[in-house]
C-alpha atoms as a PDB file:
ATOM      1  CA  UNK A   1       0.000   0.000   0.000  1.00  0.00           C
ATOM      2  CA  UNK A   2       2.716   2.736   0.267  1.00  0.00           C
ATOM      3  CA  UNK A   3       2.620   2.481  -3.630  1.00  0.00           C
ATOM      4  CA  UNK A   4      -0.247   3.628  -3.365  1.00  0.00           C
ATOM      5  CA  UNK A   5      -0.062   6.086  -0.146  1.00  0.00           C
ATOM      6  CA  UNK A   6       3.112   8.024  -2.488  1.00  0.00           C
ATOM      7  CA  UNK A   7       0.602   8.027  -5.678  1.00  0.00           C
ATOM      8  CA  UNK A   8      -2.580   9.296  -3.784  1.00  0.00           C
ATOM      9  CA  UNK A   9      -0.324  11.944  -2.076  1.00  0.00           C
ATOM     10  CA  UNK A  10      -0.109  14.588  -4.901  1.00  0.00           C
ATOM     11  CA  UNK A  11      -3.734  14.275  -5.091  1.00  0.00           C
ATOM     12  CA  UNK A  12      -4.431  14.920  -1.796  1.00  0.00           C
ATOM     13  CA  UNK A  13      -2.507  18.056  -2.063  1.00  0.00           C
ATOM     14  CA  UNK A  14      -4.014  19.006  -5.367  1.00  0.00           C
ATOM     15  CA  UNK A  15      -7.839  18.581  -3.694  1.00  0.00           C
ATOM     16  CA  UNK A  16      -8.495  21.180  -0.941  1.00  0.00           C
ATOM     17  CA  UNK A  17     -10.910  18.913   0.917  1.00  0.00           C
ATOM     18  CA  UNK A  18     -11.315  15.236   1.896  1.00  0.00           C
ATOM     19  CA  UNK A  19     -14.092  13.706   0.683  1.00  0.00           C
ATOM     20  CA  UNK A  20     -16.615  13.470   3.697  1.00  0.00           C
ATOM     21  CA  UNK A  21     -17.023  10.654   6.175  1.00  0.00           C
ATOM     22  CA  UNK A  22     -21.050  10.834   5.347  1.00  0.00           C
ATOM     23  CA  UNK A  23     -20.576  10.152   2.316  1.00  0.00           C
ATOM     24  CA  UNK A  24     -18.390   7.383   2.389  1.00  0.00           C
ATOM     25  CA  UNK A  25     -21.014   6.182   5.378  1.00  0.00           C
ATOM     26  CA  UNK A  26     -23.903   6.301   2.208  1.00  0.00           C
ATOM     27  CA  UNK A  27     -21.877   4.426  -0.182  1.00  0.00           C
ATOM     28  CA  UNK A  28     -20.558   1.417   1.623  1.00  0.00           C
ATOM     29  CA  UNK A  29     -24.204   0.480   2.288  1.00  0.00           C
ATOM     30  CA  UNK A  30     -24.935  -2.486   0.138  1.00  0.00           C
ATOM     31  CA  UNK A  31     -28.491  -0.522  -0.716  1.00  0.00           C
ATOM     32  CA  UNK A  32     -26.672   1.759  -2.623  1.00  0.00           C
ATOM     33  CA  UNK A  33     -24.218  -0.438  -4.321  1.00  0.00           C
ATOM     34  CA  UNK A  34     -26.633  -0.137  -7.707  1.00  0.00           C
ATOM     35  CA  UNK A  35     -26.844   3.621  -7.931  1.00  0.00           C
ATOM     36  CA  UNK A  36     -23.245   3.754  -6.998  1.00  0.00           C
ATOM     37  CA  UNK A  37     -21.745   1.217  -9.595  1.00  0.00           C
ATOM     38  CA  UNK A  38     -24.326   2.992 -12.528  1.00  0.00           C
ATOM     39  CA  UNK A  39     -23.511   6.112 -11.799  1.00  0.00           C
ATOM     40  CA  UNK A  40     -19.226   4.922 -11.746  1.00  0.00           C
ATOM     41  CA  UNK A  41     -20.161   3.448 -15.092  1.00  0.00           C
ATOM     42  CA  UNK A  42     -21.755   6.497 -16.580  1.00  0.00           C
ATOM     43  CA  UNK A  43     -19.164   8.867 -14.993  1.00  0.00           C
ATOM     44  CA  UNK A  44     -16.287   6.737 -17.074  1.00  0.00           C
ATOM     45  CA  UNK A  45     -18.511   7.278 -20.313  1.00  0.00           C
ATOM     46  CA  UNK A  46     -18.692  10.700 -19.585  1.00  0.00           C
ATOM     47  CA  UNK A  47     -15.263  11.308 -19.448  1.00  0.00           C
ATOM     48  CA  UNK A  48     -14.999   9.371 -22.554  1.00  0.00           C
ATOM     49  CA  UNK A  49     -17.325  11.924 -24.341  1.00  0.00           C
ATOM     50  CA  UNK A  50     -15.319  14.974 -22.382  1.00  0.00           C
ATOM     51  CA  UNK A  51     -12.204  13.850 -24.232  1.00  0.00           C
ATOM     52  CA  UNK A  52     -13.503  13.136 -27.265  1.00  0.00           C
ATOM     53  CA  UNK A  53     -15.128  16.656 -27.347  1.00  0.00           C
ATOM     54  CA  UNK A  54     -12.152  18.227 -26.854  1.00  0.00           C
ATOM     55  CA  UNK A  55     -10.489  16.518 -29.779  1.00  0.00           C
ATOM     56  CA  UNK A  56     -12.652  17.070 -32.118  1.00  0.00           C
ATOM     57  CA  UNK A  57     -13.443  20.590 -31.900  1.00  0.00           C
ATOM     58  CA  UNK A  58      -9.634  21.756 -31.499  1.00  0.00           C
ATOM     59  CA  UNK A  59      -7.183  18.998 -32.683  1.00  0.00           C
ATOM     60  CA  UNK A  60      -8.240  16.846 -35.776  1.00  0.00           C
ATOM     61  CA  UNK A  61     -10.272  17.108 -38.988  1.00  0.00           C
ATOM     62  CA  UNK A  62     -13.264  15.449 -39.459  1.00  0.00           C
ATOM     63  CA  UNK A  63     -12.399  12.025 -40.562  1.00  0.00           C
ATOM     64  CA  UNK A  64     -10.887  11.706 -37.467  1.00  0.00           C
ATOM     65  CA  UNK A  65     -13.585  13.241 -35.385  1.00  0.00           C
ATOM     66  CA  UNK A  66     -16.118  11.361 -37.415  1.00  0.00           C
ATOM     67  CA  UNK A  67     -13.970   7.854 -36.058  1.00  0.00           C
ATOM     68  CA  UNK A  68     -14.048   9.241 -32.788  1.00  0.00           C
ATOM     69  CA  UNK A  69     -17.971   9.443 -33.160  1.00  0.00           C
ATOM     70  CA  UNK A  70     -18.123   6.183 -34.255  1.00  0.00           C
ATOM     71  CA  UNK A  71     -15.895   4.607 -31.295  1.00  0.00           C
ATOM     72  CA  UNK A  72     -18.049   5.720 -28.661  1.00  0.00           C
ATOM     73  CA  UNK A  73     -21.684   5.296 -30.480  1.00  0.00           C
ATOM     74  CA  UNK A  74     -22.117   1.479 -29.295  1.00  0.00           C
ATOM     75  CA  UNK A  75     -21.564   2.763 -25.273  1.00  0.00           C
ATOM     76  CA  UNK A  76     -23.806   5.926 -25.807  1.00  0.00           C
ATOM     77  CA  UNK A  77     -26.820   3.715 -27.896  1.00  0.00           C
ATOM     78  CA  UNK A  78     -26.240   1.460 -24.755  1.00  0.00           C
ATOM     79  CA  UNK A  79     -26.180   3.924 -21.872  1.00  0.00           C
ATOM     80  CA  UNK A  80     -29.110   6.744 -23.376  1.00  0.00           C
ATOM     81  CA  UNK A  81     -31.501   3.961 -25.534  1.00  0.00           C
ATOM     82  CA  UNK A  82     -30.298   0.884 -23.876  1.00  0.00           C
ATOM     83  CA  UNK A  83     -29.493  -0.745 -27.229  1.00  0.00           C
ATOM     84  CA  UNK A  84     -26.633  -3.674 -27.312  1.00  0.00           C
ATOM     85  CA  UNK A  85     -24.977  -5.958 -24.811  1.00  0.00           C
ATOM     86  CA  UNK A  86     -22.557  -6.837 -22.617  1.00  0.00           C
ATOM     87  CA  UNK A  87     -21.345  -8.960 -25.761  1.00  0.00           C
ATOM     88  CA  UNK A  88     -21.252  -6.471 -27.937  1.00  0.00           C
ATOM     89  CA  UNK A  89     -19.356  -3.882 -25.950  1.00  0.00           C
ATOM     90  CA  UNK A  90     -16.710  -6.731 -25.771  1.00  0.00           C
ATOM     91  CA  UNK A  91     -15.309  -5.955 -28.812  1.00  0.00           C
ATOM     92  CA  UNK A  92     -16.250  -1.892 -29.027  1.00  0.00           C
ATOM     93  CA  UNK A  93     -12.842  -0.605 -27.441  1.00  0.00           C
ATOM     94  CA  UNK A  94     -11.596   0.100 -31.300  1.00  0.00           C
ATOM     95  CA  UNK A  95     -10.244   2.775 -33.087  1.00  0.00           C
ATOM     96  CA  UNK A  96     -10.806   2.276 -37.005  1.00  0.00           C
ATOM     97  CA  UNK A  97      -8.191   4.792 -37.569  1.00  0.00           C
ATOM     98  CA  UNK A  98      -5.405   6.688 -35.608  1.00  0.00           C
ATOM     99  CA  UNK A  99      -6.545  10.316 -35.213  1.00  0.00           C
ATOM    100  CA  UNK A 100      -3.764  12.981 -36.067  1.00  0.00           C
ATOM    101  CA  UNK A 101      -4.026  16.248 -35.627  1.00  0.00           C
ATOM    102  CA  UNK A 102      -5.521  18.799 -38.631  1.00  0.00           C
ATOM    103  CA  UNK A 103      -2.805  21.184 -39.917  1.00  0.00           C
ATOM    104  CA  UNK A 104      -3.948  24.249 -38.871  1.00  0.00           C
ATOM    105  CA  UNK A 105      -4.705  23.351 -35.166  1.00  0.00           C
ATOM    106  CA  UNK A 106      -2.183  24.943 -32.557  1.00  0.00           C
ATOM    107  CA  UNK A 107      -2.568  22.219 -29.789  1.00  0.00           C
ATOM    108  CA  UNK A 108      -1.049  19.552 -31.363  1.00  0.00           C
ATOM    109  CA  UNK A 109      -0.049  15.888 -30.873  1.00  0.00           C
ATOM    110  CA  UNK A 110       0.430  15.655 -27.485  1.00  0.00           C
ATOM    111  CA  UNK A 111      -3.535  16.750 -26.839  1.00  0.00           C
ATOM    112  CA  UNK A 112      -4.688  14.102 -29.281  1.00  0.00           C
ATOM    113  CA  UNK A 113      -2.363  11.434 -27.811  1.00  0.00           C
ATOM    114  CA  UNK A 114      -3.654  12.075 -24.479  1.00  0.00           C
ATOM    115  CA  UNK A 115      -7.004  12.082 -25.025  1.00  0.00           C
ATOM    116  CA  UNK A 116      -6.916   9.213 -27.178  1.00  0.00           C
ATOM    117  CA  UNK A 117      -5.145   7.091 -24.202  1.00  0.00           C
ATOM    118  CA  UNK A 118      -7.639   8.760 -21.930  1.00  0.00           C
ATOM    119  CA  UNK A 119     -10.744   7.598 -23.860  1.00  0.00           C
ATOM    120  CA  UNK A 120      -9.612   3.793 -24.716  1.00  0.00           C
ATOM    121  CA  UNK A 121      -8.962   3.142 -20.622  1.00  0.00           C
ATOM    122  CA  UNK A 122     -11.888   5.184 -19.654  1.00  0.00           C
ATOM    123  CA  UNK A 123     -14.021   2.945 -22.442  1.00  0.00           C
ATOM    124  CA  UNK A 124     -12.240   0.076 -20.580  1.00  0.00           C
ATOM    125  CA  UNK A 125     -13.005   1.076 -17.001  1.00  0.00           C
ATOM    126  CA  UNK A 126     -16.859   1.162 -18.607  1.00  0.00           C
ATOM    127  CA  UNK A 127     -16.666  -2.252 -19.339  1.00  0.00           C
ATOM    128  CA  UNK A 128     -15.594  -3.630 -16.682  1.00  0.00           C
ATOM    129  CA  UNK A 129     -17.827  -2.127 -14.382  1.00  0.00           C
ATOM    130  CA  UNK A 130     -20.574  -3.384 -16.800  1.00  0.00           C
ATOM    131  CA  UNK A 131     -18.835  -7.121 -16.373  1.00  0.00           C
ATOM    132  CA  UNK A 132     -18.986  -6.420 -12.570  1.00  0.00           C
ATOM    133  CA  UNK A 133     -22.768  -5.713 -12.506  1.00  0.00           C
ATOM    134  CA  UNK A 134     -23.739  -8.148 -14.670  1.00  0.00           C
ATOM    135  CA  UNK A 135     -21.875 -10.803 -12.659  1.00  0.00           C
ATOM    136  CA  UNK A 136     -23.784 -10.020  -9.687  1.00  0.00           C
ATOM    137  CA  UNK A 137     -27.420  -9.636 -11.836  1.00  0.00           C
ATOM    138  CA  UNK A 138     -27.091  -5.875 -10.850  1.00  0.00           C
ATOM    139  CA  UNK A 139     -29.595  -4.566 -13.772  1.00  0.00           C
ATOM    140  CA  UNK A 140     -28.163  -1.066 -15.466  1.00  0.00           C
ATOM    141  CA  UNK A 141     -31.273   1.603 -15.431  1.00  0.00           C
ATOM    142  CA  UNK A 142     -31.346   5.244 -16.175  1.00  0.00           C
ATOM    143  CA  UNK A 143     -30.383   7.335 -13.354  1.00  0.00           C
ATOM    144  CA  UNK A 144     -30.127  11.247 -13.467  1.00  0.00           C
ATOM    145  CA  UNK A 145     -26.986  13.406 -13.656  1.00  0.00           C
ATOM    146  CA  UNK A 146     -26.359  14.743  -9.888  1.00  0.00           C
ATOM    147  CA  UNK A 147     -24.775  18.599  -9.973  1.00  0.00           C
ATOM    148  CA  UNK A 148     -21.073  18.111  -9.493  1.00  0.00           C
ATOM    149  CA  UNK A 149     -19.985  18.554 -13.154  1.00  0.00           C
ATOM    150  CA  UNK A 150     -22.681  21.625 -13.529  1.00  0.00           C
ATOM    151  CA  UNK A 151     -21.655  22.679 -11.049  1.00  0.00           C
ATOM    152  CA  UNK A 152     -17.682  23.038 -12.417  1.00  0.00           C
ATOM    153  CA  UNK A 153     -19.055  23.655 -15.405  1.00  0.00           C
ATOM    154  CA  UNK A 154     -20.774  26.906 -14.689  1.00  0.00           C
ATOM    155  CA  UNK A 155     -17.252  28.504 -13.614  1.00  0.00           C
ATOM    156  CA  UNK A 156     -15.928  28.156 -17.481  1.00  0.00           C
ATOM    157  CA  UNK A 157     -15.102  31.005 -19.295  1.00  0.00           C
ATOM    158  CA  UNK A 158     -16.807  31.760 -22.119  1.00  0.00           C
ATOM    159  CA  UNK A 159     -13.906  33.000 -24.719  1.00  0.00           C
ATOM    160  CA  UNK A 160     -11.157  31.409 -25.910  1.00  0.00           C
ATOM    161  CA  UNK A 161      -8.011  29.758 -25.171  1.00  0.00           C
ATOM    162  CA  UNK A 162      -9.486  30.377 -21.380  1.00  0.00           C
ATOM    163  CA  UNK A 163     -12.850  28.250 -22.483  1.00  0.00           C
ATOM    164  CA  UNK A 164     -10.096  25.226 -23.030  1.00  0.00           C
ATOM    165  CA  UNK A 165      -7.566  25.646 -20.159  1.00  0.00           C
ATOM    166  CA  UNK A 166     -11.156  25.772 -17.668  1.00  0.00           C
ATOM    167  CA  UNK A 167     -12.526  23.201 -19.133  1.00  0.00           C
ATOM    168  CA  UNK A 168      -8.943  21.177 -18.457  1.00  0.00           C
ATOM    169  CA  UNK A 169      -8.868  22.028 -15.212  1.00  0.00           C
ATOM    170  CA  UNK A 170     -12.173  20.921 -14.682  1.00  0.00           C
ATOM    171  CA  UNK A 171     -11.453  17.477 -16.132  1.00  0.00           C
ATOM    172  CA  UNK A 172      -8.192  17.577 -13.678  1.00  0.00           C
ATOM    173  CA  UNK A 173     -10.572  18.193 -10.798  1.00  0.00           C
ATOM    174  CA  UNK A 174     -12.946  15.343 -11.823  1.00  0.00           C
ATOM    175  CA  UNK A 175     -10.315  12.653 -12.017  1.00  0.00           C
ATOM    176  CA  UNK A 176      -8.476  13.653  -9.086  1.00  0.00           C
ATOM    177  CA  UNK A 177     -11.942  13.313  -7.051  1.00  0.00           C
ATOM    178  CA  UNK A 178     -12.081   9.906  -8.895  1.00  0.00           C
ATOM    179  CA  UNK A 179      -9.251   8.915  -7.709  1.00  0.00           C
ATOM    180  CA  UNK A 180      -9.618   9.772  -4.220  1.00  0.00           C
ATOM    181  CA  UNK A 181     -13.088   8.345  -3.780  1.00  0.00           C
ATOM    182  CA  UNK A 182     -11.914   4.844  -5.526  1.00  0.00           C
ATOM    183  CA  UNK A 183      -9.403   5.044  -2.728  1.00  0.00           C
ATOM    184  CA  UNK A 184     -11.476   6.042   0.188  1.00  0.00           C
ATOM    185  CA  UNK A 185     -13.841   3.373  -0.511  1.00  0.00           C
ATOM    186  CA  UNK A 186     -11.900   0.354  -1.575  1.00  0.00           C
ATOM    187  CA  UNK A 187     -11.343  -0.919   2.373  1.00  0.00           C
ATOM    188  CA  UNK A 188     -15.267  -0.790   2.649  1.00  0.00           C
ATOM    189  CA  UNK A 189     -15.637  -2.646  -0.201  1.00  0.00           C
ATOM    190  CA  UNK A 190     -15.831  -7.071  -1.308  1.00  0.00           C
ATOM    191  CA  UNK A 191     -12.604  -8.296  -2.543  1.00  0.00           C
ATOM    192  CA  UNK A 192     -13.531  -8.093  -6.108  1.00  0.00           C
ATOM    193  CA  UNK A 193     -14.705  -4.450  -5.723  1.00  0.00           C
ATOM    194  CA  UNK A 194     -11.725  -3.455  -3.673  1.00  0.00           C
ATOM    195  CA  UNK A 195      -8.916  -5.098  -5.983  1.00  0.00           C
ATOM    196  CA  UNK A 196     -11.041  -3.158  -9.166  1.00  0.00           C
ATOM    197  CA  UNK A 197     -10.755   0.322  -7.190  1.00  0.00           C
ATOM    198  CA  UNK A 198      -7.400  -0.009  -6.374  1.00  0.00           C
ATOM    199  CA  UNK A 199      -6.237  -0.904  -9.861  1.00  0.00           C
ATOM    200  CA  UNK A 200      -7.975   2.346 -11.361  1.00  0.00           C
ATOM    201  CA  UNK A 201      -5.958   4.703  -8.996  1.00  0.00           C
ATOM    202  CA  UNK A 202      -2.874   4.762 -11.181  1.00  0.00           C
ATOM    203  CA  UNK A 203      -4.592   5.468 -14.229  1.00  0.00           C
ATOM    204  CA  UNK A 204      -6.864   8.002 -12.659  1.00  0.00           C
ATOM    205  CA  UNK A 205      -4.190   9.647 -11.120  1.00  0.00           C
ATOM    206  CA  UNK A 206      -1.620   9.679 -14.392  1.00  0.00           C
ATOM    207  CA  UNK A 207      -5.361  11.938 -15.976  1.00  0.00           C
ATOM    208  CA  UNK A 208      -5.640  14.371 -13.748  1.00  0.00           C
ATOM    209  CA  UNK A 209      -1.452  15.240 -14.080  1.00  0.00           C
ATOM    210  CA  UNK A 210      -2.270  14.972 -17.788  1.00  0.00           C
ATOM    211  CA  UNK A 211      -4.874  17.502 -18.102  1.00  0.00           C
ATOM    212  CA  UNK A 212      -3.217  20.022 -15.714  1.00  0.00           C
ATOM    213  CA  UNK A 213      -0.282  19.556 -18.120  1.00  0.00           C
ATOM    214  CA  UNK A 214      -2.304  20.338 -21.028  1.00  0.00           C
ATOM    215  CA  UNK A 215      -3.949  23.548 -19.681  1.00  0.00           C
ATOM    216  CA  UNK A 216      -0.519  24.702 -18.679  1.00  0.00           C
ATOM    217  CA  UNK A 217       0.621  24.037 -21.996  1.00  0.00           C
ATOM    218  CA  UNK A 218      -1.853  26.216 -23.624  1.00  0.00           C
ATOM    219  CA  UNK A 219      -1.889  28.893 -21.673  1.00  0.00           C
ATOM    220  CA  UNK A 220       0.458  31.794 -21.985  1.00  0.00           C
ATOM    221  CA  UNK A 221       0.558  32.392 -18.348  1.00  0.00           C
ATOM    222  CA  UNK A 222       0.508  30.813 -15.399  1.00  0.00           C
ATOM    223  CA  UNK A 223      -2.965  28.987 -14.536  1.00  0.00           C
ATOM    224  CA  UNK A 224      -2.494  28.838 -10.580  1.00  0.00           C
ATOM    225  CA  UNK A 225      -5.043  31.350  -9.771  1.00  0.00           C
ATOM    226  CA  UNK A 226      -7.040  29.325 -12.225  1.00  0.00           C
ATOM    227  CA  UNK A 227      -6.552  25.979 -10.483  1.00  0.00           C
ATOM    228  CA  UNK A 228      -7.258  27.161  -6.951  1.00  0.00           C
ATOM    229  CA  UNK A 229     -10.496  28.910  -7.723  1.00  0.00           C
ATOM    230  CA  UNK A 230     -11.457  25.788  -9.492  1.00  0.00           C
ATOM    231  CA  UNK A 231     -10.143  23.877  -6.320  1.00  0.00           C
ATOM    232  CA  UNK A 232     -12.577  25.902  -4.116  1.00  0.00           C
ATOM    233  CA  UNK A 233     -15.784  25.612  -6.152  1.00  0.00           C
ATOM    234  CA  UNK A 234     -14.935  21.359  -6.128  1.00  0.00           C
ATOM    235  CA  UNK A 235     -14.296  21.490  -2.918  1.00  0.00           C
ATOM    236  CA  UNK A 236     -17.611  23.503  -2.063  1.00  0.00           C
ATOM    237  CA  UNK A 237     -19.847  20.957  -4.083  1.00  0.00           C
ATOM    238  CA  UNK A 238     -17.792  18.007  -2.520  1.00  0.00           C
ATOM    239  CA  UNK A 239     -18.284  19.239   1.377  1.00  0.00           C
ATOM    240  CA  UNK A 240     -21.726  21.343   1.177  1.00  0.00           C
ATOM    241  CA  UNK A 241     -25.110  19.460   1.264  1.00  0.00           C
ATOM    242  CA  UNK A 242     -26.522  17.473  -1.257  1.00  0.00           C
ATOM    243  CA  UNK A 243     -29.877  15.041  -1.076  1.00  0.00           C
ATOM    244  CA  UNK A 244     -28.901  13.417  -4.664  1.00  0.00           C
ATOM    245  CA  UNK A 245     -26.262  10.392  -3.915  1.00  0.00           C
ATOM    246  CA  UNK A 246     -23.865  10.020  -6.375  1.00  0.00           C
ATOM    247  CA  UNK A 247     -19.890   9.357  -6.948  1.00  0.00           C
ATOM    248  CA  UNK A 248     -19.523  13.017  -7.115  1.00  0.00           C
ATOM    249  CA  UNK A 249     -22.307  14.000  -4.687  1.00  0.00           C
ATOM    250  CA  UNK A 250     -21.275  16.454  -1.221  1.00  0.00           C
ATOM    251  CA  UNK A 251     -22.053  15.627   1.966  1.00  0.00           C
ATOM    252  CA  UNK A 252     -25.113  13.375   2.349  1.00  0.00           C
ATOM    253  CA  UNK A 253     -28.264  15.985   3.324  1.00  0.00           C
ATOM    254  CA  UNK A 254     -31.084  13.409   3.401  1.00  0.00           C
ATOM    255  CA  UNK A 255     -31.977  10.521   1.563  1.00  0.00           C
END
């Protein structure tokens, strides 16, 4: 474990609150084990779709955005119209073609080739959540978005390069939180369910570095201030009340 006490310790510096003990209390209740493994499962998708957003509107052309499309169709037709199965997602982690950047775009390789990593293990993480809820007959249902990523959201500038470099901190935020809750709640957890947590953290944390990286990259001056307001507004949604449980929810209100 101190592999894992030196790779969550960054992270904890990077957050500016612990996640709550209530809410840890709410989710290692076996009650919500379906709402929380959904809404895990959904949350990887959606930073699927984050990434793949962000490639397509400022790095490639659109043969390669139209591939991207096409990657992460069979996991959206399954997630919003419940169309395919556990089968067919299988063999859905697949590029038909590598995505380079267009000529004219300023960002470059090193945003498509993170991204693109980013997506294919978040696609993965998707599936094997789905394997782990189908193995235990947990059905998948619909359940609504809580307000932690509106909640980020809302802070974004609205003019460029600033719209980008927010909207990479914002991911940075998300996957550091990730991180830290997989970690928080893997002693809580069954033996399967703590082995899976603990194997995200690396990944997970490698994302957040990776999108921090990126907004530095872009900017022309230093994103600090940027960071820590963004650190504050997380930190409010993570510690303030909040009757919607979710992996991203604040402190449990009522339920």
């Amino acid at each position: 474990m101190l592999m894992y006490e030196q790779l969550l310790a960054p992270i904890k510096e990077f957050l500016q609150c612990e996640t709550p003990e209530p809410w840890i209390e709410q989710a290692k209740k076996p009650e919500n084990l379906q709402v929380l493994l959904t809404d895990h499962m959904v949350c990887e998708l959606k930073a699927a779709q984050t990434a793949m957003w962000l490639i397509r509107k400022y790095a490639v052309d659109k043969d390669s955005g139209d591939a991207l499309l096409a990657w992460l169709k069979p996991f959206e037709e399954f997630i919003y119209k419940k169309h395919g199965s556990i089968a067919d997602l299988a063999k859905a982690n697949k590029l038909s073609k590598a995505i380079v950047p267009k000529a004219q775009s300023q960002y470059g390789q090193d945003l498509v080739d993170k991204m693109v990593l980013l997506i294919k293990e978040e696609l993965h993480h998707f599936y094997q959540v789905l394997e782990i809820m189908h193995n235990r007959d947990i059905p998948y249902q619909n359940i609504s978005a809580g307000r932690y990523a509106k909640g980020m959201m809302r802070h974004v500038k609205t003019h460029e390069p600033d719209t980008l470099i927010d909207k990479l901190i914002c991911g940075a935020y998300i996957e550091a939180r990730s991180c830290e809750r997989f970690a928080k709640l893997a002693p809580f957890l069954d033996d399967e369910l703590n082995k899976f947590y603990v194997s995200l953290l690396r990944s997970e944390a490698r994302h957040y570095q990776d999108y921090l990286e990126l907004a530095q990259q872009i900017s022309d001056v230093d994103i600090s201030e940027r960071v820590a307001m963004f650190g504050q507004v997380e930190a409010e949604l993570i510690s303030s009340p909040d009757t919607d449980f979710k992996f991203h929810s604040g402190t449990p209100a009522s339920f």
